[in-house]
Short mmCIF file of C-alpha atoms in Angstrom, two decimals:
data_model
loop_
_atom_site.label_atom_id
_atom_site.label_comp_id
_atom_site.label_asym_id
_atom_site.label_seq_id
_atom_site.Cartn_x
_atom_site.Cartn_y
_atom_site.Cartn_z
CA ASN A 858 -20.84 4.89 -10.06
CA GLY A 859 -22.64 1.74 -9.12
CA TYR A 860 -19.37 0.38 -7.25
CA PHE A 861 -19.71 -2.04 -3.68
CA VAL A 862 -16.81 -1.06 -1.45
CA PHE A 863 -15.20 -3.06 0.97
CA ARG A 864 -12.48 -2.49 3.65
CA PRO A 865 -11.31 -5.57 5.64
CA ASP A 866 -9.44 -5.86 8.47
CA ILE A 867 -5.85 -7.57 8.38
CA VAL A 868 -4.65 -9.88 11.56
CA TYR A 869 -0.99 -10.12 10.60
CA GLU A 870 1.76 -13.18 11.04
CA ILE A 871 4.76 -11.98 12.13
CA ASN A 872 7.44 -12.48 8.93
CA ASP A 873 4.42 -12.95 6.41
CA PRO A 874 3.27 -9.83 5.82
CA GLY A 875 1.90 -9.90 2.87
CA MET A 876 0.18 -13.16 2.64
CA SER A 877 -1.39 -12.13 6.12
CA ALA A 878 -3.24 -10.03 3.62
CA VAL A 879 -3.91 -12.80 1.32
CA ASN A 880 -4.95 -14.96 4.27
CA ASN A 881 -7.58 -11.67 5.22
CA VAL A 882 -8.58 -10.43 2.62
CA VAL A 883 -9.73 -13.35 -0.31
CA PRO A 884 -11.42 -15.34 2.74
CA ALA A 885 -13.63 -11.65 3.26
CA VAL A 886 -14.20 -11.28 -0.25
CA GLU A 887 -15.71 -14.85 -0.81
CA GLU A 888 -17.96 -14.07 2.02
CA VAL A 889 -19.57 -11.11 0.94
CA LEU A 890 -19.65 -13.00 -2.48
CA LYS A 891 -22.32 -15.39 -0.77
CA THR A 892 -24.38 -12.08 -0.30
CA GLY A 893 -25.49 -12.51 -4.22
CA MET A 894 -25.06 -8.67 -4.37
CA ILE A 895 -21.58 -8.52 -6.11
CA ASP A 896 -20.22 -9.47 -9.90
CA LYS A 897 -17.44 -11.89 -9.15
CA ASP A 898 -16.52 -11.02 -12.66
CA LYS A 899 -15.77 -7.49 -11.79
CA MET A 900 -14.15 -7.26 -8.63
CA GLY A 901 -11.24 -4.29 -8.37
CA ILE A 902 -8.80 -3.99 -5.61
CA MET A 903 -7.04 -0.81 -4.38
CA GLY A 904 -4.77 0.59 -1.93
CA HIS A 905 -2.01 3.32 -1.53
CA SER A 906 1.47 2.91 0.20
CA TRP A 907 1.36 -0.30 2.42
CA GLY A 908 -2.43 -0.51 1.46
CA ALA A 909 -0.75 -0.31 -2.44
CA TYR A 910 1.90 -2.94 -1.35
CA GLN A 911 -0.80 -5.36 0.02
CA THR A 912 -2.77 -4.99 -3.22
CA SER A 913 0.28 -5.50 -5.73
CA PHE A 914 1.27 -8.83 -3.67
CA ILE A 915 -2.42 -9.81 -3.38
CA ILE A 916 -2.68 -10.00 -7.10
CA THR A 917 0.52 -12.47 -7.11
CA GLN A 918 -1.70 -15.01 -5.32
CA THR A 919 -5.32 -15.04 -6.62
CA ASP A 920 -6.94 -14.04 -10.13
CA MET A 921 -10.40 -13.37 -8.11
CA PHE A 922 -9.47 -9.51 -9.16
CA LYS A 923 -9.92 -8.65 -12.86
CA ALA A 924 -8.08 -5.11 -11.81
CA ALA A 925 -6.05 -3.32 -9.39
CA ILE A 926 -4.79 -0.06 -8.67
CA ALA A 927 -2.03 1.12 -6.33
CA GLY A 928 -0.47 4.26 -5.38
CA ALA A 929 3.15 4.23 -3.99
CA PRO A 930 3.58 0.57 -3.61
CA LEU A 931 6.25 -0.99 -1.82
CA THR A 932 7.05 -3.66 -4.43
CA ASN A 933 10.87 -5.20 -3.27
CA LEU A 934 11.13 -5.68 0.32
CA ILE A 935 15.03 -5.97 0.08
CA SER A 936 15.77 -3.11 -1.60
CA MET A 937 13.21 -0.64 -0.32
CA SER A 938 14.86 -2.61 3.23
CA ASN A 939 17.71 -0.82 1.89
CA SER A 940 16.64 2.71 1.10
CA ILE A 941 16.14 6.04 3.02
CA TYR A 942 13.07 7.09 4.16
CA TRP A 943 13.78 10.66 2.48
CA ASN A 944 10.72 12.53 4.27
CA THR A 945 12.73 12.09 7.74
CA GLY A 946 16.34 10.60 6.66
CA ILE A 947 15.71 7.38 8.63
CA PRO A 948 16.74 3.77 7.02
CA ASP A 949 13.71 2.20 6.30
CA ALA A 950 14.60 -1.01 8.03
CA ARG A 951 12.46 0.21 10.73
CA ILE A 952 9.34 -0.13 8.70
CA PHE A 953 10.35 -3.71 8.53
CA GLU A 954 11.65 -4.82 11.98
CA THR A 955 9.75 -2.18 14.30
CA SER A 956 6.52 -1.24 12.06
CA GLN A 957 4.22 -2.35 9.39
CA GLY A 958 6.56 -4.97 8.03
CA ARG A 959 6.30 -7.23 11.09
CA PHE A 960 9.45 -9.22 10.28
CA ASP A 961 11.46 -10.26 13.27
CA GLY A 962 15.10 -9.72 11.71
CA PRO A 963 17.14 -8.02 8.96
CA TRP A 964 16.42 -9.11 5.33
CA TYR A 965 19.44 -10.89 5.12
CA GLU A 966 18.59 -12.92 8.22
CA ARG A 967 15.15 -13.36 6.79
CA MET A 968 15.91 -13.54 3.12
CA GLU A 969 13.27 -16.29 2.16
CA GLU A 970 10.36 -14.36 3.81
CA HIS A 971 11.36 -10.70 2.69
CA MET A 972 11.00 -12.25 -1.19
CA ARG A 973 8.22 -14.79 -0.55
CA ASN A 974 6.25 -11.84 0.44
CA SER A 975 7.69 -9.38 -2.04
CA PRO A 976 4.95 -8.52 -5.32
CA MET A 977 8.37 -8.40 -7.60
CA TYR A 978 9.75 -11.46 -7.20
CA GLN A 979 6.07 -13.11 -7.36
CA ALA A 980 5.33 -10.82 -10.01
CA ALA A 981 5.52 -14.39 -12.76
CA ASN A 982 2.23 -15.24 -11.13
CA ILE A 983 0.22 -11.84 -12.47
CA LYS A 984 -2.60 -12.35 -14.60
CA THR A 985 -4.56 -8.93 -12.95
CA PRO A 986 -4.07 -5.64 -14.80
CA LEU A 987 -2.28 -3.60 -12.54
CA LEU A 988 -2.46 0.82 -12.55
CA VAL A 989 0.93 1.95 -10.46
CA ALA A 990 1.08 5.43 -9.53
CA PHE A 991 4.27 7.54 -8.12
CA GLY A 992 5.71 11.07 -7.22
CA ASP A 993 8.94 11.57 -8.44
CA LYS A 994 9.97 13.28 -5.26
CA ASP A 995 8.37 10.70 -2.66
CA GLY A 996 9.89 10.52 0.62
CA ALA A 997 8.28 7.53 2.39
CA VAL A 998 8.34 5.05 -0.63
CA ASP A 999 11.24 5.67 -3.64
CA TRP A 1000 9.37 5.77 -6.65
CA HIS A 1001 12.36 3.30 -8.21
CA GLN A 1002 10.45 0.83 -6.09
CA GLY A 1003 7.61 1.60 -8.69
CA ILE A 1004 10.39 1.38 -11.49
CA GLU A 1005 11.75 -2.47 -10.70
CA MET A 1006 8.09 -3.80 -10.74
CA TYR A 1007 7.16 -1.66 -14.24
CA SER A 1008 10.42 -3.15 -15.50
CA THR A 1009 9.84 -6.58 -14.43
CA MET A 1010 6.48 -6.73 -15.42
CA ARG A 1011 6.66 -5.43 -18.85
CA ARG A 1012 9.90 -7.87 -19.58
CA MET A 1013 7.25 -10.32 -18.59
CA GLN A 1014 4.73 -8.82 -20.41
CA LYS A 1015 2.12 -8.10 -18.34
CA PRO A 1016 -0.27 -5.67 -18.71
CA HIS A 1017 0.64 -2.78 -16.57
CA ILE A 1018 0.47 1.13 -16.37
CA MET A 1019 2.89 2.71 -14.05
CA LEU A 1020 1.76 6.91 -13.72
CA VAL A 1021 4.69 9.40 -12.79
CA TYR A 1022 3.52 12.61 -11.04
CA ALA A 1023 6.33 15.01 -11.28
CA ASP A 1024 7.13 16.84 -8.08
CA GLU A 1025 4.91 14.59 -5.96
CA ASN A 1026 5.91 13.38 -2.75
CA HIS A 1027 3.81 10.22 -1.11
CA GLY A 1028 0.66 12.05 -2.04
CA LEU A 1029 -0.95 14.50 -4.50
CA PRO A 1030 -1.28 17.44 -2.98
CA LYS A 1031 -1.29 19.62 -6.05
CA LYS A 1032 -5.15 19.78 -6.96
CA GLU A 1033 -4.63 19.08 -10.62
CA ASN A 1034 -3.02 15.80 -9.76
CA GLN A 1035 -5.63 14.61 -7.80
CA ILE A 1036 -8.00 15.46 -10.21
CA ASP A 1037 -6.15 13.46 -12.90
CA TYR A 1038 -5.43 10.57 -10.58
CA GLN A 1039 -9.01 9.81 -9.79
CA LYS A 1040 -9.92 10.58 -13.57
CA ARG A 1041 -7.62 7.67 -14.12
CA GLN A 1042 -8.47 5.53 -11.59
CA LYS A 1043 -12.31 5.43 -12.89
CA ASP A 1044 -11.12 5.40 -16.47
CA PHE A 1045 -9.16 2.14 -15.61
CA PHE A 1046 -11.70 0.45 -13.34
CA ASP A 1047 -14.48 1.25 -15.86
CA HIS A 1048 -12.89 -0.39 -18.67
CA TYR A 1049 -11.26 -3.43 -17.11
CA LEU A 1050 -14.12 -3.89 -14.82
CA LEU A 1051 -17.03 -2.83 -16.50
CA GLY A 1052 -16.41 -3.21 -20.20
CA LYS A 1053 -15.91 0.46 -21.34
CA PRO A 1054 -13.77 1.47 -23.97
CA ALA A 1055 -10.11 1.48 -23.37
CA GLU A 1056 -9.23 5.57 -23.13
CA LYS A 1057 -6.31 6.25 -25.35
CA TRP A 1058 -4.04 6.37 -22.55
CA ILE A 1059 -4.74 2.68 -21.36
CA SER A 1060 -4.34 1.66 -24.89
CA GLU A 1061 -1.55 3.35 -26.62
CA GLY A 1062 0.06 4.92 -23.22
CA VAL A 1063 1.87 8.50 -22.97
CA SER A 1064 5.40 8.81 -22.94
CA MET A 1065 7.50 11.47 -20.74
CA GLN A 1066 8.11 13.20 -24.18
CA GLU A 1067 4.40 13.39 -25.39
CA LYS A 1068 3.57 14.48 -21.70
CA VAL A 1069 6.14 17.23 -21.43
CA LYS A 1070 4.79 18.78 -25.40
CA GLN A 1071 1.44 18.74 -24.37
CA LYS A 1072 2.00 20.50 -20.90
CA ALA A 1073 3.74 23.51 -22.97
CA LYS A 1074 0.69 23.51 -25.54
CA GLU A 1075 -1.65 24.29 -22.64
CA THR A 1076 0.76 26.79 -20.54
CA PRO A 1077 0.06 30.55 -21.94
CA ALA A 1078 2.69 32.06 -23.73
CA PRO A 1079 4.22 34.85 -21.68
CA ARG A 1080 2.14 38.21 -22.60
CA ALA A 1081 4.28 41.69 -23.08
CA PHE A 1082 3.56 45.06 -21.99
#
């Protein structure tokens, strides 16, 4: 489809997972731009889960990307620290103190650091159109992380769309949802990066009520025998 895909490595500093992503990804992309092969005005960024967190945070620190897609992102590191990893029943605090978060203390001892690295607390800086997707049964990143970001960005009148897939967990195992999400990813990038006309779901949105009605129309009526 004419896109160049780049996946830079990230070296982390303790207590700064978001800023670490910025400090590695932005210079790496700038190096790629030096080749002259990439249009600097048509760059997007995307990721899933922790990669979606990094995507959501990076656009709070730079305007170099013209569109962003984040699948199941962590958006508020404080509220996320106090939630549960429902797939296993273990507190999410472990993610931040012993795993990907790389904080050397709990949020109440590292509040400034947690807020500094949370996309939601830096959302006022976002100018990049953001597409977020969640399953409403996500057992890894509670989908209310998406709602927090959605409520915040919509209140700020930022360009933001949130897709919600019913009965899906942290990924999308249902084939019809895989197809739907990939199509919407392409629609979103094609519009914001390639300048193609916006599909109706981008320009007007689709409410939950409309989605339910559409699904009812697509479901075959029961046959009588």
